[in-house]
PDB file of C-alpha atoms in Angstrom:
ATOM      1  CA  UNK A  16       0.000   0.000   0.000  1.00  0.00           C
ATOM      2  CA  UNK A  17       2.338   2.751  -1.220  1.00  0.00           C
ATOM      3  CA  UNK A  18       1.175   6.337  -1.229  1.00  0.00           C
ATOM      4  CA  UNK A  19       0.067   8.052  -4.418  1.00  0.00           C
ATOM      5  CA  UNK A  20       2.665  10.421  -5.899  1.00  0.00           C
ATOM      6  CA  UNK A  21       2.044  14.166  -5.955  1.00  0.00           C
ATOM      7  CA  UNK A  22       4.395  17.087  -6.613  1.00  0.00           C
ATOM      8  CA  UNK A  23       5.572  18.615  -3.360  1.00  0.00           C
ATOM      9  CA  UNK A  24       4.604  22.121  -4.358  1.00  0.00           C
ATOM     10  CA  UNK A  25       2.973  24.205  -7.059  1.00  0.00           C
ATOM     11  CA  UNK A  26       2.406  27.921  -7.286  1.00  0.00           C
ATOM     12  CA  UNK A  27       0.458  30.419  -9.316  1.00  0.00           C
ATOM     13  CA  UNK A  28      -0.609  34.030  -9.361  1.00  0.00           C
ATOM     14  CA  UNK A  29      -4.128  35.205  -8.601  1.00  0.00           C
ATOM     15  CA  UNK A  30      -6.416  34.618 -11.553  1.00  0.00           C
ATOM     16  CA  UNK A  31      -4.207  31.954 -13.094  1.00  0.00           C
ATOM     17  CA  UNK A  32      -4.928  28.238 -13.346  1.00  0.00           C
ATOM     18  CA  UNK A  33      -2.860  25.449 -11.875  1.00  0.00           C
ATOM     19  CA  UNK A  34      -3.011  21.681 -12.136  1.00  0.00           C
ATOM     20  CA  UNK A  35      -1.890  19.175  -9.520  1.00  0.00           C
ATOM     21  CA  UNK A  36      -1.140  15.641 -10.632  1.00  0.00           C
ATOM     22  CA  UNK A  37      -1.562  12.441  -8.668  1.00  0.00           C
ATOM     23  CA  UNK A  38       0.030   9.253  -9.933  1.00  0.00           C
ATOM     24  CA  UNK A  39      -0.759   5.757  -8.822  1.00  0.00           C
ATOM     25  CA  UNK A  40      -0.475   2.336 -10.376  1.00  0.00           C
ATOM     26  CA  UNK A  41      -2.651  -0.006 -12.397  1.00  0.00           C
ATOM     27  CA  UNK A  42      -3.455  -1.791  -9.120  1.00  0.00           C
ATOM     28  CA  UNK A  43      -4.976   1.221  -7.433  1.00  0.00           C
ATOM     29  CA  UNK A  44      -5.824   4.545  -9.076  1.00  0.00           C
ATOM     30  CA  UNK A  45      -5.685   3.084 -12.569  1.00  0.00           C
ATOM     31  CA  UNK A  46      -8.216   0.361 -11.785  1.00  0.00           C
ATOM     32  CA  UNK A  47     -10.927   2.303  -9.962  1.00  0.00           C
ATOM     33  CA  UNK A  48     -12.944   5.470 -10.342  1.00  0.00           C
ATOM     34  CA  UNK A  49     -13.078   6.174  -6.593  1.00  0.00           C
ATOM     35  CA  UNK A  50     -10.707   9.146  -6.747  1.00  0.00           C
ATOM     36  CA  UNK A  51     -11.105  12.132  -4.464  1.00  0.00           C
ATOM     37  CA  UNK A  52      -9.278  15.337  -3.642  1.00  0.00           C
ATOM     38  CA  UNK A  53      -9.049  17.160  -0.307  1.00  0.00           C
ATOM     39  CA  UNK A  54      -8.028  20.670   0.666  1.00  0.00           C
ATOM     40  CA  UNK A  55      -6.364  21.248   4.020  1.00  0.00           C
ATOM     41  CA  UNK A  56      -5.584  24.607   5.572  1.00  0.00           C
ATOM     42  CA  UNK A  57      -3.053  24.765   8.426  1.00  0.00           C
ATOM     43  CA  UNK A  58      -4.411  23.364  11.654  1.00  0.00           C
ATOM     44  CA  UNK A  59      -7.685  22.309  10.053  1.00  0.00           C
ATOM     45  CA  UNK A  60      -9.176  19.004   9.021  1.00  0.00           C
ATOM     46  CA  UNK A  61      -9.172  18.116   5.330  1.00  0.00           C
ATOM     47  CA  UNK A  62     -12.183  19.125   3.225  1.00  0.00           C
ATOM     48  CA  UNK A  63     -13.593  17.057   0.356  1.00  0.00           C
ATOM     49  CA  UNK A  64     -13.295  19.009  -2.912  1.00  0.00           C
ATOM     50  CA  UNK A  65     -13.750  16.366  -5.634  1.00  0.00           C
ATOM     51  CA  UNK A  66     -15.152  12.820  -5.605  1.00  0.00           C
ATOM     52  CA  UNK A  67     -15.547  10.156  -8.277  1.00  0.00           C
ATOM     53  CA  UNK A  68     -12.639  11.848 -10.002  1.00  0.00           C
ATOM     54  CA  UNK A  69     -14.577  14.890 -11.234  1.00  0.00           C
ATOM     55  CA  UNK A  70     -17.711  15.561  -9.155  1.00  0.00           C
ATOM     56  CA  UNK A  71     -17.917  18.494  -6.747  1.00  0.00           C
ATOM     57  CA  UNK A  72     -19.800  18.274  -3.454  1.00  0.00           C
ATOM     58  CA  UNK A  73     -22.409  20.910  -2.847  1.00  0.00           C
ATOM     59  CA  UNK A  74     -20.794  24.191  -1.846  1.00  0.00           C
ATOM     60  CA  UNK A  75     -17.451  23.644  -3.561  1.00  0.00           C
ATOM     61  CA  UNK A  76     -16.600  26.303  -6.124  1.00  0.00           C
ATOM     62  CA  UNK A  77     -16.788  25.351  -9.806  1.00  0.00           C
ATOM     63  CA  UNK A  78     -13.258  26.734 -10.093  1.00  0.00           C
ATOM     64  CA  UNK A  79     -12.205  23.284  -8.897  1.00  0.00           C
ATOM     65  CA  UNK A  80     -12.285  20.454 -11.420  1.00  0.00           C
ATOM     66  CA  UNK A  81     -10.913  16.948 -11.599  1.00  0.00           C
ATOM     67  CA  UNK A  82     -10.021  14.403 -14.226  1.00  0.00           C
ATOM     68  CA  UNK A  83      -8.338  11.063 -14.609  1.00  0.00           C
ATOM     69  CA  UNK A  84      -6.406   9.351 -17.366  1.00  0.00           C
ATOM     70  CA  UNK A  85      -4.839   5.968 -16.894  1.00  0.00           C
ATOM     71  CA  UNK A  86      -2.897   5.861 -13.648  1.00  0.00           C
ATOM     72  CA  UNK A  87      -2.943   9.638 -13.146  1.00  0.00           C
ATOM     73  CA  UNK A  88      -5.595  11.921 -11.706  1.00  0.00           C
ATOM     74  CA  UNK A  89      -5.483  15.693 -11.869  1.00  0.00           C
ATOM     75  CA  UNK A  90      -6.969  18.581  -9.935  1.00  0.00           C
ATOM     76  CA  UNK A  91      -7.255  21.915 -11.722  1.00  0.00           C
ATOM     77  CA  UNK A  92      -7.981  25.162  -9.942  1.00  0.00           C
ATOM     78  CA  UNK A  93      -8.897  28.047 -12.207  1.00  0.00           C
ATOM     79  CA  UNK A  94      -9.059  31.710 -11.316  1.00  0.00           C
ATOM     80  CA  UNK A  95      -6.701  31.247  -8.374  1.00  0.00           C
ATOM     81  CA  UNK A  96      -7.611  33.136  -5.234  1.00  0.00           C
ATOM     82  CA  UNK A  97      -5.618  33.773  -2.086  1.00  0.00           C
ATOM     83  CA  UNK A  98      -7.976  31.524  -0.106  1.00  0.00           C
ATOM     84  CA  UNK A  99      -6.973  28.579  -2.300  1.00  0.00           C
ATOM     85  CA  UNK A 100      -3.536  28.520  -0.692  1.00  0.00           C
ATOM     86  CA  UNK A 101      -3.491  25.191   1.153  1.00  0.00           C
ATOM     87  CA  UNK A 102      -2.231  21.634   0.935  1.00  0.00           C
ATOM     88  CA  UNK A 103      -4.101  19.356  -1.474  1.00  0.00           C
ATOM     89  CA  UNK A 104      -4.250  15.575  -1.127  1.00  0.00           C
ATOM     90  CA  UNK A 105      -5.475  13.037  -3.635  1.00  0.00           C
ATOM     91  CA  UNK A 106      -6.992   9.756  -2.550  1.00  0.00           C
ATOM     92  CA  UNK A 107      -7.964   6.532  -4.299  1.00  0.00           C
ATOM     93  CA  UNK A 108      -9.599   3.229  -3.550  1.00  0.00           C
ATOM     94  CA  UNK A 109      -6.847   0.634  -3.741  1.00  0.00           C
ATOM     95  CA  UNK A 110      -8.751  -2.620  -3.840  1.00  0.00           C
ATOM     96  CA  UNK A 111      -9.220  -5.086  -1.020  1.00  0.00           C
ATOM     97  CA  UNK A 112     -11.403  -2.596   0.832  1.00  0.00           C
ATOM     98  CA  UNK A 113      -8.522  -0.204   1.403  1.00  0.00           C
ATOM     99  CA  UNK A 114      -7.745   3.399   0.508  1.00  0.00           C
ATOM    100  CA  UNK A 115      -4.502   5.268  -0.120  1.00  0.00           C
ATOM    101  CA  UNK A 116      -3.687   8.968  -0.049  1.00  0.00           C
ATOM    102  CA  UNK A 117      -1.067  11.029  -1.814  1.00  0.00           C
ATOM    103  CA  UNK A 118       1.688  12.780   0.074  1.00  0.00           C
ATOM    104  CA  UNK A 119       0.183  16.195  -0.536  1.00  0.00           C
ATOM    105  CA  UNK A 120       0.920  19.242  -2.680  1.00  0.00           C
ATOM    106  CA  UNK A 121       1.510  22.626  -1.126  1.00  0.00           C
ATOM    107  CA  UNK A 122      -0.194  25.294  -3.254  1.00  0.00           C
ATOM    108  CA  UNK A 123       1.217  28.803  -2.953  1.00  0.00           C
ATOM    109  CA  UNK A 124      -0.698  31.746  -4.393  1.00  0.00           C
ATOM    110  CA  UNK A 125       1.959  34.301  -5.272  1.00  0.00           C
TER     111      UNK A 125
ATOM    112  CA  UNK B   4     -25.181  21.205  13.100  1.00  0.00           C
ATOM    113  CA  UNK B   5     -23.608  18.345  11.201  1.00  0.00           C
ATOM    114  CA  UNK B   6     -20.438  17.422  13.047  1.00  0.00           C
ATOM    115  CA  UNK B   7     -18.073  14.780  14.329  1.00  0.00           C
ATOM    116  CA  UNK B   8     -16.196  15.189  17.593  1.00  0.00           C
ATOM    117  CA  UNK B   9     -13.317  12.885  18.480  1.00  0.00           C
ATOM    118  CA  UNK B  10     -12.047  12.212  21.983  1.00  0.00           C
ATOM    119  CA  UNK B  11      -9.838   9.791  23.855  1.00  0.00           C
ATOM    120  CA  UNK B  12      -6.416  10.737  22.532  1.00  0.00           C
ATOM    121  CA  UNK B  13      -3.418  11.409  24.720  1.00  0.00           C
ATOM    122  CA  UNK B  14       0.029  10.241  25.744  1.00  0.00           C
ATOM    123  CA  UNK B  15       0.586   6.490  26.021  1.00  0.00           C
ATOM    124  CA  UNK B  16       3.664   4.339  26.432  1.00  0.00           C
ATOM    125  CA  UNK B  17       4.805   1.941  23.701  1.00  0.00           C
ATOM    126  CA  UNK B  18       2.863  -1.281  23.970  1.00  0.00           C
ATOM    127  CA  UNK B  19      -0.063   0.467  25.606  1.00  0.00           C
ATOM    128  CA  UNK B  20      -3.693   0.859  24.558  1.00  0.00           C
ATOM    129  CA  UNK B  21      -6.125   3.680  23.882  1.00  0.00           C
ATOM    130  CA  UNK B  22      -9.770   3.804  22.881  1.00  0.00           C
ATOM    131  CA  UNK B  23     -10.836   6.670  20.675  1.00  0.00           C
ATOM    132  CA  UNK B  24     -14.446   7.794  20.377  1.00  0.00           C
ATOM    133  CA  UNK B  25     -16.172   9.879  17.740  1.00  0.00           C
ATOM    134  CA  UNK B  26     -19.557  11.418  18.527  1.00  0.00           C
ATOM    135  CA  UNK B  27     -21.729  12.163  15.516  1.00  0.00           C
ATOM    136  CA  UNK B  28     -24.575  14.657  15.352  1.00  0.00           C
ATOM    137  CA  UNK B  29     -26.747  16.409  12.793  1.00  0.00           C
ATOM    138  CA  UNK B  30     -27.063  13.476  10.386  1.00  0.00           C
ATOM    139  CA  UNK B  31     -28.361   9.910  10.292  1.00  0.00           C
ATOM    140  CA  UNK B  32     -25.294   8.158  11.644  1.00  0.00           C
ATOM    141  CA  UNK B  33     -26.608   4.648  11.030  1.00  0.00           C
ATOM    142  CA  UNK B  34     -26.973   5.309   7.290  1.00  0.00           C
ATOM    143  CA  UNK B  35     -23.319   5.928   6.579  1.00  0.00           C
ATOM    144  CA  UNK B  36     -20.009   4.161   6.486  1.00  0.00           C
ATOM    145  CA  UNK B  37     -17.471   5.589   8.873  1.00  0.00           C
ATOM    146  CA  UNK B  38     -13.686   5.699   8.706  1.00  0.00           C
ATOM    147  CA  UNK B  39     -10.657   6.471  10.828  1.00  0.00           C
ATOM    148  CA  UNK B  40      -7.788   8.377   9.245  1.00  0.00           C
ATOM    149  CA  UNK B  41      -4.603   9.594  10.890  1.00  0.00           C
ATOM    150  CA  UNK B  42      -2.074  12.237  10.002  1.00  0.00           C
ATOM    151  CA  UNK B  43       1.418  12.577  11.414  1.00  0.00           C
ATOM    152  CA  UNK B  44       2.852  16.103  11.642  1.00  0.00           C
ATOM    153  CA  UNK B  45       3.815  17.403   8.211  1.00  0.00           C
ATOM    154  CA  UNK B  46       2.679  14.227   6.483  1.00  0.00           C
ATOM    155  CA  UNK B  47      -0.243  13.198   4.321  1.00  0.00           C
ATOM    156  CA  UNK B  48      -3.290  11.475   5.760  1.00  0.00           C
ATOM    157  CA  UNK B  49      -3.254   7.705   6.124  1.00  0.00           C
ATOM    158  CA  UNK B  50      -6.474   5.737   5.986  1.00  0.00           C
ATOM    159  CA  UNK B  51      -6.761   3.232   8.823  1.00  0.00           C
ATOM    160  CA  UNK B  52     -10.124   1.551   8.885  1.00  0.00           C
ATOM    161  CA  UNK B  53     -13.702   1.514   7.611  1.00  0.00           C
ATOM    162  CA  UNK B  54     -16.911   0.125   9.062  1.00  0.00           C
ATOM    163  CA  UNK B  55     -20.176  -0.396   7.209  1.00  0.00           C
ATOM    164  CA  UNK B  56     -23.659   0.599   8.345  1.00  0.00           C
ATOM    165  CA  UNK B  57     -24.297  -2.112  10.918  1.00  0.00           C
ATOM    166  CA  UNK B  58     -20.728  -3.059  11.721  1.00  0.00           C
ATOM    167  CA  UNK B  59     -20.887  -6.385   9.921  1.00  0.00           C
ATOM    168  CA  UNK B  60     -18.079  -5.446   7.553  1.00  0.00           C
ATOM    169  CA  UNK B  61     -14.777  -3.879   8.624  1.00  0.00           C
ATOM    170  CA  UNK B  62     -11.523  -3.335   6.826  1.00  0.00           C
ATOM    171  CA  UNK B  63      -8.082  -2.178   7.931  1.00  0.00           C
ATOM    172  CA  UNK B  64      -4.814  -0.885   6.574  1.00  0.00           C
ATOM    173  CA  UNK B  65      -1.989  -3.414   6.829  1.00  0.00           C
ATOM    174  CA  UNK B  66      -0.154  -1.126   9.247  1.00  0.00           C
ATOM    175  CA  UNK B  67      -2.834  -1.530  11.941  1.00  0.00           C
ATOM    176  CA  UNK B  68      -4.442  -4.874  11.119  1.00  0.00           C
ATOM    177  CA  UNK B  69      -4.512  -7.090  14.177  1.00  0.00           C
ATOM    178  CA  UNK B  70      -3.776  -4.198  16.543  1.00  0.00           C
ATOM    179  CA  UNK B  71      -6.669  -1.779  15.950  1.00  0.00           C
ATOM    180  CA  UNK B  72     -10.392  -2.548  16.020  1.00  0.00           C
ATOM    181  CA  UNK B  73     -13.114  -0.294  14.652  1.00  0.00           C
ATOM    182  CA  UNK B  74     -16.657  -0.489  16.010  1.00  0.00           C
ATOM    183  CA  UNK B  75     -19.812   1.584  16.182  1.00  0.00           C
ATOM    184  CA  UNK B  76     -22.848   2.058  18.402  1.00  0.00           C
ATOM    185  CA  UNK B  77     -25.670   3.306  16.207  1.00  0.00           C
ATOM    186  CA  UNK B  78     -27.965   3.777  19.200  1.00  0.00           C
ATOM    187  CA  UNK B  79     -25.482   6.270  20.629  1.00  0.00           C
ATOM    188  CA  UNK B  80     -24.303   7.728  17.291  1.00  0.00           C
ATOM    189  CA  UNK B  81     -20.726   6.916  18.228  1.00  0.00           C
ATOM    190  CA  UNK B  82     -17.758   5.428  16.414  1.00  0.00           C
ATOM    191  CA  UNK B  83     -14.838   3.818  18.225  1.00  0.00           C
ATOM    192  CA  UNK B  84     -11.260   2.811  17.549  1.00  0.00           C
ATOM    193  CA  UNK B  85      -9.623   0.442  19.995  1.00  0.00           C
ATOM    194  CA  UNK B  86      -5.858   0.701  19.611  1.00  0.00           C
ATOM    195  CA  UNK B  87      -3.608  -1.939  21.173  1.00  0.00           C
ATOM    196  CA  UNK B  88       0.138  -2.638  21.056  1.00  0.00           C
ATOM    197  CA  UNK B  89       0.815   0.978  20.233  1.00  0.00           C
ATOM    198  CA  UNK B  90       4.141   1.954  18.656  1.00  0.00           C
ATOM    199  CA  UNK B  91       5.990   5.231  18.304  1.00  0.00           C
ATOM    200  CA  UNK B  92       5.025   5.320  14.635  1.00  0.00           C
ATOM    201  CA  UNK B  93       1.349   5.440  15.621  1.00  0.00           C
ATOM    202  CA  UNK B  94       1.891   8.997  16.866  1.00  0.00           C
ATOM    203  CA  UNK B  95      -0.458  11.243  14.878  1.00  0.00           C
ATOM    204  CA  UNK B  96      -3.683  13.183  14.930  1.00  0.00           C
ATOM    205  CA  UNK B  97      -6.564  10.748  14.542  1.00  0.00           C
ATOM    206  CA  UNK B  98      -9.638  11.814  12.608  1.00  0.00           C
ATOM    207  CA  UNK B  99     -12.965  10.124  12.203  1.00  0.00           C
ATOM    208  CA  UNK B 100     -14.640  10.731   8.876  1.00  0.00           C
ATOM    209  CA  UNK B 101     -18.153  10.235   7.613  1.00  0.00           C
ATOM    210  CA  UNK B 102     -18.634   8.656   4.189  1.00  0.00           C
ATOM    211  CA  UNK B 103     -22.019  10.017   3.095  1.00  0.00           C
ATOM    212  CA  UNK B 104     -21.929   8.205  -0.241  1.00  0.00           C
ATOM    213  CA  UNK B 105     -20.805   4.863   1.234  1.00  0.00           C
ATOM    214  CA  UNK B 106     -18.186   4.853  -1.489  1.00  0.00           C
ATOM    215  CA  UNK B 107     -14.756   5.433  -0.008  1.00  0.00           C
ATOM    216  CA  UNK B 108     -15.006   9.219   0.248  1.00  0.00           C
ATOM    217  CA  UNK B 109     -14.572  11.336   3.346  1.00  0.00           C
ATOM    218  CA  UNK B 110     -17.349  13.923   3.268  1.00  0.00           C
ATOM    219  CA  UNK B 111     -17.229  15.047   6.884  1.00  0.00           C
ATOM    220  CA  UNK B 112     -14.220  15.156   9.179  1.00  0.00           C
ATOM    221  CA  UNK B 113     -13.902  15.786  12.872  1.00  0.00           C
ATOM    222  CA  UNK B 114     -11.278  18.113  14.323  1.00  0.00           C
ATOM    223  CA  UNK B 115      -9.098  15.197  15.297  1.00  0.00           C
ATOM    224  CA  UNK B 116      -7.635  13.934  18.560  1.00  0.00           C
ATOM    225  CA  UNK B 117      -3.863  13.729  19.048  1.00  0.00           C
ATOM    226  CA  UNK B 118      -2.183  10.497  20.050  1.00  0.00           C
ATOM    227  CA  UNK B 119       1.428  10.430  21.210  1.00  0.00           C
ATOM    228  CA  UNK B 120       3.182   7.134  21.809  1.00  0.00           C
ATOM    229  CA  UNK B 121       6.320   7.724  23.819  1.00  0.00           C
ATOM    230  CA  UNK B 122       8.078   6.526  26.945  1.00  0.00           C
TER     231      UNK B 122
END
């Protein structure tokens, strides 16, 4: 059960778009559509931003979008805002009734 | 208000035990899977365990299988995690999470309870 691979950090200026990748294997992320993304601000619990790879829960801005191709999932944030600065984690069902997370990507809004 | 509140964390010696609780309110607890997730300082979350609606199905990460036991009391809207044979590497903040779609997603998180395993 190895963690999913995410870049350690990404950055962008207000108004720009950024994309965070999340890479797994054909045994986990590549085999299932149960992919989710979470936003975590310092000292807070994670918040669900995307589920089923591309769906947004009620209340999440449509500036957040998700996709998946093969063993890689992506989170795109458009129209970056200062409040988007946080750590983002991807997550995938890994078979055998287990789940794995990514190591997290620190998003800096310049 | 829809919320989860964890309790029971603290300092414990290696080899010791702790029982975490998670009180749910504001939603129909018995209709949803529940999970435990932990996060060490500066690290990503790690999923630990899931329990289905009536507790008849439970699953665990390899790292805690045989040492941790998840359970629930639907009459009291409470989730539990019994942790035995604790190790230093179990030190983390422990979160309970509600899976409102019963599909391996964590829709609602508590604030977490810290566990420190140290002599």
